[in-house]
XYZ file of C-alpha atoms in Angstrom:
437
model
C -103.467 -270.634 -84.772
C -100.763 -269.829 -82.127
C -102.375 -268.315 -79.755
C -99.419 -265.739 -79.185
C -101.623 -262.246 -79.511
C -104.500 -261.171 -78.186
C -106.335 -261.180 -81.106
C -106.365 -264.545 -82.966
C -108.373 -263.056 -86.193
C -104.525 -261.107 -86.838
C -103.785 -263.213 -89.531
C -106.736 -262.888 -91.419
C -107.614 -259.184 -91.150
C -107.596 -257.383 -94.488
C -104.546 -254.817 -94.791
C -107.043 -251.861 -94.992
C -107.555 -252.741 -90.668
C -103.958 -251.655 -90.325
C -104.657 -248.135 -90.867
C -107.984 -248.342 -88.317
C -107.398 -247.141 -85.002
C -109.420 -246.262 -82.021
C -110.764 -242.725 -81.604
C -109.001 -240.765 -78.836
C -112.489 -238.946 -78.355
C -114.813 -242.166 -78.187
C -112.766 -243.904 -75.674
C -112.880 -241.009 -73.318
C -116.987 -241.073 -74.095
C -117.169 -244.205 -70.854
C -115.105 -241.580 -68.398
C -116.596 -238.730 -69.485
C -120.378 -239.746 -68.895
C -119.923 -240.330 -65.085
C -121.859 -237.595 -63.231
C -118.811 -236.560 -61.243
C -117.238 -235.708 -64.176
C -117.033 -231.998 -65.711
C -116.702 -233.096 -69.638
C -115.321 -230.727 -71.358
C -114.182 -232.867 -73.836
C -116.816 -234.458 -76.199
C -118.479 -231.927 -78.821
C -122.185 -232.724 -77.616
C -125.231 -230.542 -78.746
C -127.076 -229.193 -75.876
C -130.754 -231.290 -77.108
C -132.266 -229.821 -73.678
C -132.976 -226.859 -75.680
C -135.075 -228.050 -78.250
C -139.097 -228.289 -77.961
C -139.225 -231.962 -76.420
C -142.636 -232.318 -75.913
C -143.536 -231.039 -79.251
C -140.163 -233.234 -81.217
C -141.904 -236.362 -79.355
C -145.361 -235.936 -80.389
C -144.220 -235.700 -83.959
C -142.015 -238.539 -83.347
C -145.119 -240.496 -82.131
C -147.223 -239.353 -85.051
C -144.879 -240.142 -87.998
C -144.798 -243.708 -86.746
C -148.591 -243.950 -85.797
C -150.211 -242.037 -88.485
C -146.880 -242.385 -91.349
C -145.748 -245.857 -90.199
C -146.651 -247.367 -93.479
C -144.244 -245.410 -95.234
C -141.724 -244.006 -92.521
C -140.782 -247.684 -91.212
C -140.203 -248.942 -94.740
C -137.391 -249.574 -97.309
C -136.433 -246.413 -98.959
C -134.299 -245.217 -101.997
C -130.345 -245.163 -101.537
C -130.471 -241.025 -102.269
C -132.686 -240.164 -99.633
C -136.663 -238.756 -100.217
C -137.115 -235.835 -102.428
C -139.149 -234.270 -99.886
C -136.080 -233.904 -96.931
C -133.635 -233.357 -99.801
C -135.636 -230.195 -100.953
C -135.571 -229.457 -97.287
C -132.206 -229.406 -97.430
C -131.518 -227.428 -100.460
C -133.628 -224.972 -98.144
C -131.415 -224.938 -95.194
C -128.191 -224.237 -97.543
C -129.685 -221.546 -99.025
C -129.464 -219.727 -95.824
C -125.416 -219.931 -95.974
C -126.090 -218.901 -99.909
C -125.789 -222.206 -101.406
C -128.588 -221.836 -103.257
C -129.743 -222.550 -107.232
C -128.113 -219.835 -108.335
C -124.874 -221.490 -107.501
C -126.114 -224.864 -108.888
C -127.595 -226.685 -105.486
C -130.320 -228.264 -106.925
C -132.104 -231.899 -104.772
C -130.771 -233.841 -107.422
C -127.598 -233.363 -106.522
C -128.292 -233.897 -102.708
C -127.197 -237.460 -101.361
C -128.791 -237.960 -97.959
C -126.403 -240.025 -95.727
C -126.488 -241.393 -91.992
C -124.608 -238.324 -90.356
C -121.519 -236.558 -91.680
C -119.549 -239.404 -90.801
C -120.858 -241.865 -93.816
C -120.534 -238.756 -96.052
C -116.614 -238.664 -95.309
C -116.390 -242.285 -96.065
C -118.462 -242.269 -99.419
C -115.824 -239.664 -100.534
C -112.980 -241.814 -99.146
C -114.285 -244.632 -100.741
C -114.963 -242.701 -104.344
C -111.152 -241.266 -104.578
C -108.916 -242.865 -102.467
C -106.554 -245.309 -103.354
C -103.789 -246.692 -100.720
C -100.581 -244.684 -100.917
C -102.840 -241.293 -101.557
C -102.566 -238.014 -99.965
C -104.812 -236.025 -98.402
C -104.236 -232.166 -97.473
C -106.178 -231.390 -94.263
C -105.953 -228.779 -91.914
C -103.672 -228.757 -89.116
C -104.728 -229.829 -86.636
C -108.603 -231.582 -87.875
C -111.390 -233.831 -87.410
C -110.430 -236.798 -86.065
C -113.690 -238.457 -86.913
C -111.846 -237.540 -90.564
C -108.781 -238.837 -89.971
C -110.201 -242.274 -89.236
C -111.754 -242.682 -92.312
C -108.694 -241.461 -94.186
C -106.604 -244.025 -92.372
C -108.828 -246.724 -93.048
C -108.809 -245.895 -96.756
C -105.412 -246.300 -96.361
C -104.440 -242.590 -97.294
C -101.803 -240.629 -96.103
C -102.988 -236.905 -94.217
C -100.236 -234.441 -94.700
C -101.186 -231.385 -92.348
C -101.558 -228.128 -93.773
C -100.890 -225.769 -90.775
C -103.492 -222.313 -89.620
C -102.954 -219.765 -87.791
C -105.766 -216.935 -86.534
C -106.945 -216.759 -89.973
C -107.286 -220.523 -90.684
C -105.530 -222.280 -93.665
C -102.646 -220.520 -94.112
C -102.197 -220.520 -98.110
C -98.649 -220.380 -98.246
C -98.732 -223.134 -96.526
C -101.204 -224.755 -98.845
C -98.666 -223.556 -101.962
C -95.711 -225.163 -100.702
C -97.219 -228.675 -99.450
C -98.492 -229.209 -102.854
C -95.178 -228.631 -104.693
C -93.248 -230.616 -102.162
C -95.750 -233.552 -102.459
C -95.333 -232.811 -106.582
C -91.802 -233.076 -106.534
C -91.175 -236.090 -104.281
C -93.848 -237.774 -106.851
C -97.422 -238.141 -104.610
C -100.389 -238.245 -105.270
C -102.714 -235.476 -103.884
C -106.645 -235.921 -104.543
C -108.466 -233.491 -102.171
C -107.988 -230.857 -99.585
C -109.837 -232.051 -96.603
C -110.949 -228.254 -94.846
C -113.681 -227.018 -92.639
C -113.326 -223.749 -93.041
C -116.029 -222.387 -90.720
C -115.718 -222.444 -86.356
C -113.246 -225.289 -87.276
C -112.879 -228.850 -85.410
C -111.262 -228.938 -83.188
C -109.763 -225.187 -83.159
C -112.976 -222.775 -83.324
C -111.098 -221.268 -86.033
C -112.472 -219.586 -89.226
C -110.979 -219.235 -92.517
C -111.352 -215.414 -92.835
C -113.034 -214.240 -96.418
C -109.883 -213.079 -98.265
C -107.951 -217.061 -97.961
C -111.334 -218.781 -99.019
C -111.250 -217.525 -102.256
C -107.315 -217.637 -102.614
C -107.352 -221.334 -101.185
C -110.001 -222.385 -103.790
C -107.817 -220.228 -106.584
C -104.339 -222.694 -105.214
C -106.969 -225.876 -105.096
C -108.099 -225.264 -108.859
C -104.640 -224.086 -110.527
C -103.345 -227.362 -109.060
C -106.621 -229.745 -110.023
C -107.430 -230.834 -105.917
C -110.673 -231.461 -105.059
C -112.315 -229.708 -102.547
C -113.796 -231.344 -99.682
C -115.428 -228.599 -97.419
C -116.940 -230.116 -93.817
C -119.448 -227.894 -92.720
C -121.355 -229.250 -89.633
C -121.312 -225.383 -87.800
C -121.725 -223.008 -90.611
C -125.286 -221.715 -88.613
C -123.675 -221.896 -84.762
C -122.152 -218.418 -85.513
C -122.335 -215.936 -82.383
C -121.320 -212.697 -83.751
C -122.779 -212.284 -86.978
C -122.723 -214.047 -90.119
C -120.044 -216.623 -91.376
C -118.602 -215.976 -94.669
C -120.212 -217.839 -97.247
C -119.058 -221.491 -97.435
C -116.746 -222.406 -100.002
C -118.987 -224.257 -102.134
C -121.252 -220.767 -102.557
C -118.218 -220.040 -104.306
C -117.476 -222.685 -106.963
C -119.658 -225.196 -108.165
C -117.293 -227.621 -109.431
C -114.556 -229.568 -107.943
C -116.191 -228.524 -104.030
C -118.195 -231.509 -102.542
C -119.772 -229.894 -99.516
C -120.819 -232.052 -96.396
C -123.189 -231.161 -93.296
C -125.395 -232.881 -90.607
C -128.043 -232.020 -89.064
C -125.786 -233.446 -85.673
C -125.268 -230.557 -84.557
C -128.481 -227.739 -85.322
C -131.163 -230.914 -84.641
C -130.276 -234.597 -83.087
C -127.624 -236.405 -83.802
C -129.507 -239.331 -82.361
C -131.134 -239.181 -85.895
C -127.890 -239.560 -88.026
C -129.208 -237.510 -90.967
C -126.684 -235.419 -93.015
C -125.792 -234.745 -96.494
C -123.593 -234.416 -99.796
C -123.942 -231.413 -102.088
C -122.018 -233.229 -104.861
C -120.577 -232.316 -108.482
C -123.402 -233.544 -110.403
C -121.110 -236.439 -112.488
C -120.352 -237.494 -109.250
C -124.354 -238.322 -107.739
C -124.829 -241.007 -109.163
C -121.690 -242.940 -107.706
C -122.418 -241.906 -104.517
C -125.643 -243.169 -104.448
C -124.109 -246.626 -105.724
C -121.909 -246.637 -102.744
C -123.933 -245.492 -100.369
C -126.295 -248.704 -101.312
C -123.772 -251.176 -100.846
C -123.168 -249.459 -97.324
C -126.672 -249.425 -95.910
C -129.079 -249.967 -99.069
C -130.920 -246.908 -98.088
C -130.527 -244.521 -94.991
C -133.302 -244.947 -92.196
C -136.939 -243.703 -93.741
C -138.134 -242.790 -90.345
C -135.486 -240.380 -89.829
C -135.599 -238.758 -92.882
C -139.456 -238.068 -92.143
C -138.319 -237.200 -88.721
C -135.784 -234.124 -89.992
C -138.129 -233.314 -92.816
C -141.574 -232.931 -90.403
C -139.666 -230.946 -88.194
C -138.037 -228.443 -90.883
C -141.785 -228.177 -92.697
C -143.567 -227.921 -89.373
C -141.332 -226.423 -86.701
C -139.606 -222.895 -86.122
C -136.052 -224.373 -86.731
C -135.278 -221.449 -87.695
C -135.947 -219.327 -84.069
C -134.448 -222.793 -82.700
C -130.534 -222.067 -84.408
C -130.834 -218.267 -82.603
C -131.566 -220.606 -79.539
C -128.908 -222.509 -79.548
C -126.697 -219.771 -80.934
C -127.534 -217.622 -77.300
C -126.769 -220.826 -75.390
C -123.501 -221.917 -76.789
C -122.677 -217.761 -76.828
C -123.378 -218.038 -73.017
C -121.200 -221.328 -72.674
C -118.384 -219.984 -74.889
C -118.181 -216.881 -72.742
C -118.144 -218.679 -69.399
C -115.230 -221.214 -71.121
C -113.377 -218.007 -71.622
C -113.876 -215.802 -68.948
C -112.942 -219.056 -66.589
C -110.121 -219.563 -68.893
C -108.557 -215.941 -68.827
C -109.444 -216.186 -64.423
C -107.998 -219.395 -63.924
C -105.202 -220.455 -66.280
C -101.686 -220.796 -64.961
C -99.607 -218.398 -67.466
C -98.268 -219.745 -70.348
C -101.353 -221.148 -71.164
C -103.226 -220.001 -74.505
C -106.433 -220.232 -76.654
C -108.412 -219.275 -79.602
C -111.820 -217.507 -79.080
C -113.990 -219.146 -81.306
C -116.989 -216.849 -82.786
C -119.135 -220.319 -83.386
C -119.156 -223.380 -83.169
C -118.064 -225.613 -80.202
C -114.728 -225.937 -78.986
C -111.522 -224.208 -78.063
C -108.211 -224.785 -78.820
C -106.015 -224.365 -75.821
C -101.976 -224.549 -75.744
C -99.998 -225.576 -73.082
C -97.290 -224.429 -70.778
C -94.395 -224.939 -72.057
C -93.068 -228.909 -70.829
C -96.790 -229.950 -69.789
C -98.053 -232.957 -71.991
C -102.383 -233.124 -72.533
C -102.041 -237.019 -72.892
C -99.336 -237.979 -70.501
C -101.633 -235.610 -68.272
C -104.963 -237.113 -69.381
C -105.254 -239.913 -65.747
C -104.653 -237.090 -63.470
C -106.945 -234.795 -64.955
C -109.694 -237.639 -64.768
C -108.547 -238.361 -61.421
C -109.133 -234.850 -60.705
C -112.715 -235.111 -62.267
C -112.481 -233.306 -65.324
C -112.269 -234.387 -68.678
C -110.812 -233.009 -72.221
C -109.556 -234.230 -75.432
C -105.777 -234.070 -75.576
C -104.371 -232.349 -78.887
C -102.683 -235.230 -80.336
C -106.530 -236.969 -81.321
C -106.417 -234.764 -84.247
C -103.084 -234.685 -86.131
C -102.617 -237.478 -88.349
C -98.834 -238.013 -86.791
C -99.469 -238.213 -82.669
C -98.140 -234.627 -82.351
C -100.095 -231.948 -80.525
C -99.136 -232.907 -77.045
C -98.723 -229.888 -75.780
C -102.847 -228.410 -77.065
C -105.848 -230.044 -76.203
C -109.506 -229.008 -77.382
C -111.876 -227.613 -74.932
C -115.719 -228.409 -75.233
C -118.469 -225.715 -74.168
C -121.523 -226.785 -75.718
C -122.842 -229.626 -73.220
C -122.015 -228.192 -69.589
C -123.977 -225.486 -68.101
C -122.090 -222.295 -67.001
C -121.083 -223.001 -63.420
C -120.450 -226.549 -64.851
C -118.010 -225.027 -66.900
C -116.089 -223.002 -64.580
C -115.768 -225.528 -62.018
C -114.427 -227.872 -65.153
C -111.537 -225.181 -65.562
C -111.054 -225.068 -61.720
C -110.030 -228.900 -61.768
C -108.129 -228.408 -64.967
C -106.273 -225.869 -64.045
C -105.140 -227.318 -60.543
C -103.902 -230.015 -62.666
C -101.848 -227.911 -64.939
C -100.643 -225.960 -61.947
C -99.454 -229.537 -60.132
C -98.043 -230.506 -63.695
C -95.688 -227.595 -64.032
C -94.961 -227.945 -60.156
C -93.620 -231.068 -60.795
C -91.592 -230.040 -64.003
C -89.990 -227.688 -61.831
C -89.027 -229.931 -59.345
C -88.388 -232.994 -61.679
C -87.237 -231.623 -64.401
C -88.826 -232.023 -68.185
C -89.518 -235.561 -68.772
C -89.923 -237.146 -72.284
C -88.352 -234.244 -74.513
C -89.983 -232.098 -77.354
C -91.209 -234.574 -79.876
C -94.539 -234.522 -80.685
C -95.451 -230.925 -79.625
C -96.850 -228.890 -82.269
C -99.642 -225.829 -81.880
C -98.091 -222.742 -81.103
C -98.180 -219.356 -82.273
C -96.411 -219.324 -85.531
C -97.046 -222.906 -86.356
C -100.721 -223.907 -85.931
C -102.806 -221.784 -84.115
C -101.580 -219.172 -82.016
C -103.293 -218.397 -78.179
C -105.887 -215.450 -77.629
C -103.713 -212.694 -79.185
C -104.474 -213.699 -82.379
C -107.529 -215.662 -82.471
């Protein structure tokens, strides 16, 4: 060894670690946890909400009473009793037998995160393509990287997916010979935009997706955080085959738990479950019993309208802050679920170049180029309102927006610095500001 990087391992790394890089989001998690902080920038459940006392005595029972069985070795597709459970909680979106969910075709998996990678890891080659939306889940564009995939960007607008859009990347990708195996989408209060794909483009995006043999890989972690009335009916209520559909229970239970799921093509199960077992041999058995016991025995059901009046309350304090306190220029999407908005920038201001000051400043977000495959998005950033309480919130868009008013202060005095590369998110490209949304 020469001793002339950092990292004396370089040589040896496989080639797949050249596509891994560090989430934008995680490495703000250290900053963000300080009490003088207002985070508005990780996409934390509120757990104070849930029945403590009553989750811990179950928690306390299943080990003391269940041990035996909930501390031991399970199978690699997860128990028949939680995957029933599930096929009970889908039903609610209408994902239901009728449409061909059925447990066998359930793969439990530890959070939505291993269910991305078992689908990475079941059609990816290096050199592929993946359509996603942009921008998207940057927890997904990890795992596409490290499968060594390329993520071409598909962009939205007020709507979501813009199929045009959809159209024309996939005969552009056809003619310059690539290879496109799935259309990455979550169509419903969309990471990291609070987007959703309105009811007329779901079924025209799965018409495109079919005619031109894509999988369909619909992410649906907030499908039951809707605030004003139902969500259209996932995409996978819609077709059976060709739609893998993924969810967690992150977000409407714990995510200390790490329990989601695959609703898989039934061909399919079986391979999952192989790969899944070479991951982790068999996700935890204690918090499989945990999820199940508490969908059997608990109102989970009264418990998504609480957390649906909470995040309501949150979004509308994010908002009305916003629309008080924003230096003009500034834009947004109003979500109607979900967790986050999607704010654009001034015109010249930069979220990352601006990311130190607003920390200095005590206030935290996620700057917009986390979740575009490329680094652009400077000039958006995504805008928590799940975790904070109300005046939390407000006093979060105070700091931020004393920022933004010092950034463009400077601009004017300074002039722009850096140029226009890299800025992507406005109205007409991605998704436009509150006009639209």
């Amino acid at each position: 060894m020469t001793g002339t990087t950092l990292d004396d391992y370089t040589d040896r790394y496989a080639r797949r670690v050249r596509g891994m890089t560090a989430s934008e989001i995680r490495a703000l998690f250290a900053v963000a946890s300080r009490p003088e902080v207002v985070s508005l920038a990780g996409g934390a459940p509120y757990i104070a909400a849930l029945p403590l006392d009553a989750v811990g005595e179950m928690l306390g029972r299943l080990g003391s009473e269940h041990g035996v069985t909930t501390l031991q070795y399970g199978i690699g597709q997860g128990t028949l009793e939680l995957r029933e459970r599930i096929c009970e909680v889908m039903s609610l979106s209408g994902i239901d037998a009728a449409c061909g969910a059925s447990p066998e075709d359930v793969v439990v998996t530890v959070g939505g995160q291993q269910a991305l990678d078992l689908v990475a890891r079941l059609f990816l080659d290096p050199g592929d393509v993946v359509l996603a939306e942009g921008p998207t889940y940057v927890g997904a564009l990890g795992v596409f990287q490290a499968a060594q995939a390329q993520v071409v960007h598909v962009p939205m607008d007020a709507d979501g997916l813009i199929p045009e859009a959809l159209e024309t990347a996939i005969a552009d990708l056809a003619r310059a010979g690539r290879r496109v195996k799935f259309l990455y989408t979550i169509p419903t209060y969309q990471n990291p935009t609070g987007v959703t794909l309105s009811e007329e483009r779901r079924e025209r995006v799965l018409d495109i997706c079919e005619r031109a043999g894509l999988l369909v890989v619909e992410d649906d972690p907030y499908g039951q955080l809707g605030f004003e009335g139902e969500a259209p009916a996932p995409l996978r209520a819609r077709r059976r085959d060709g739609v893998f559909y993924l969810s967690t229970f992150s977000k409407t239970f714990a995510p200390g738990l790490r329990v989601g799921w695959i609703l898989a093509p039934h061909a399919v199960r079986d391979k999952l479950v192989i790969a899944s077992e070479a991951q982790i041999l068999c996700p935890s058995g204690f918090a499989q019993a945990a999820v199940a016991t508490y969908l059997s025995t608990m109102p989970w059901r009264q418990q998504l309208k609480v957390y649906r009046e909470v995040y309501r309350e949150r979004r509308d304090a994010l908002l009305d802050a916003m629309a008080d306190l924003m230096p003009e220029g500034t834009s947004w999407t109003t979500p109607a679920g979900g967790l986050f908005v999607w704010a654009s920038l001034p015109d010249g201001l930069d979220s990352k170049a601006m990311m130190p000051r607003a920390v200095a400043a005590r206030v935290a977000y996620v700057p917009g180029t986390g979740f575009y495959a490329d680094g652009t998005g400077t000039d958006a950033m995504r805008l928590n309102f799940s975790f904070p309480p109300p005046e939390r919130i407000r006093e979060g868009v105070r700091r931020l927006a004393g920022v933004m008013e010092q950034e463009i202060a400077m601009r004017r005095v300074f002039g722009a610095v850096g140029g226009a590369a890299g800025r992507r998110g406005r109205a007409g490209s991605d998704v436009p500001g509150p006009d639209l949304a």
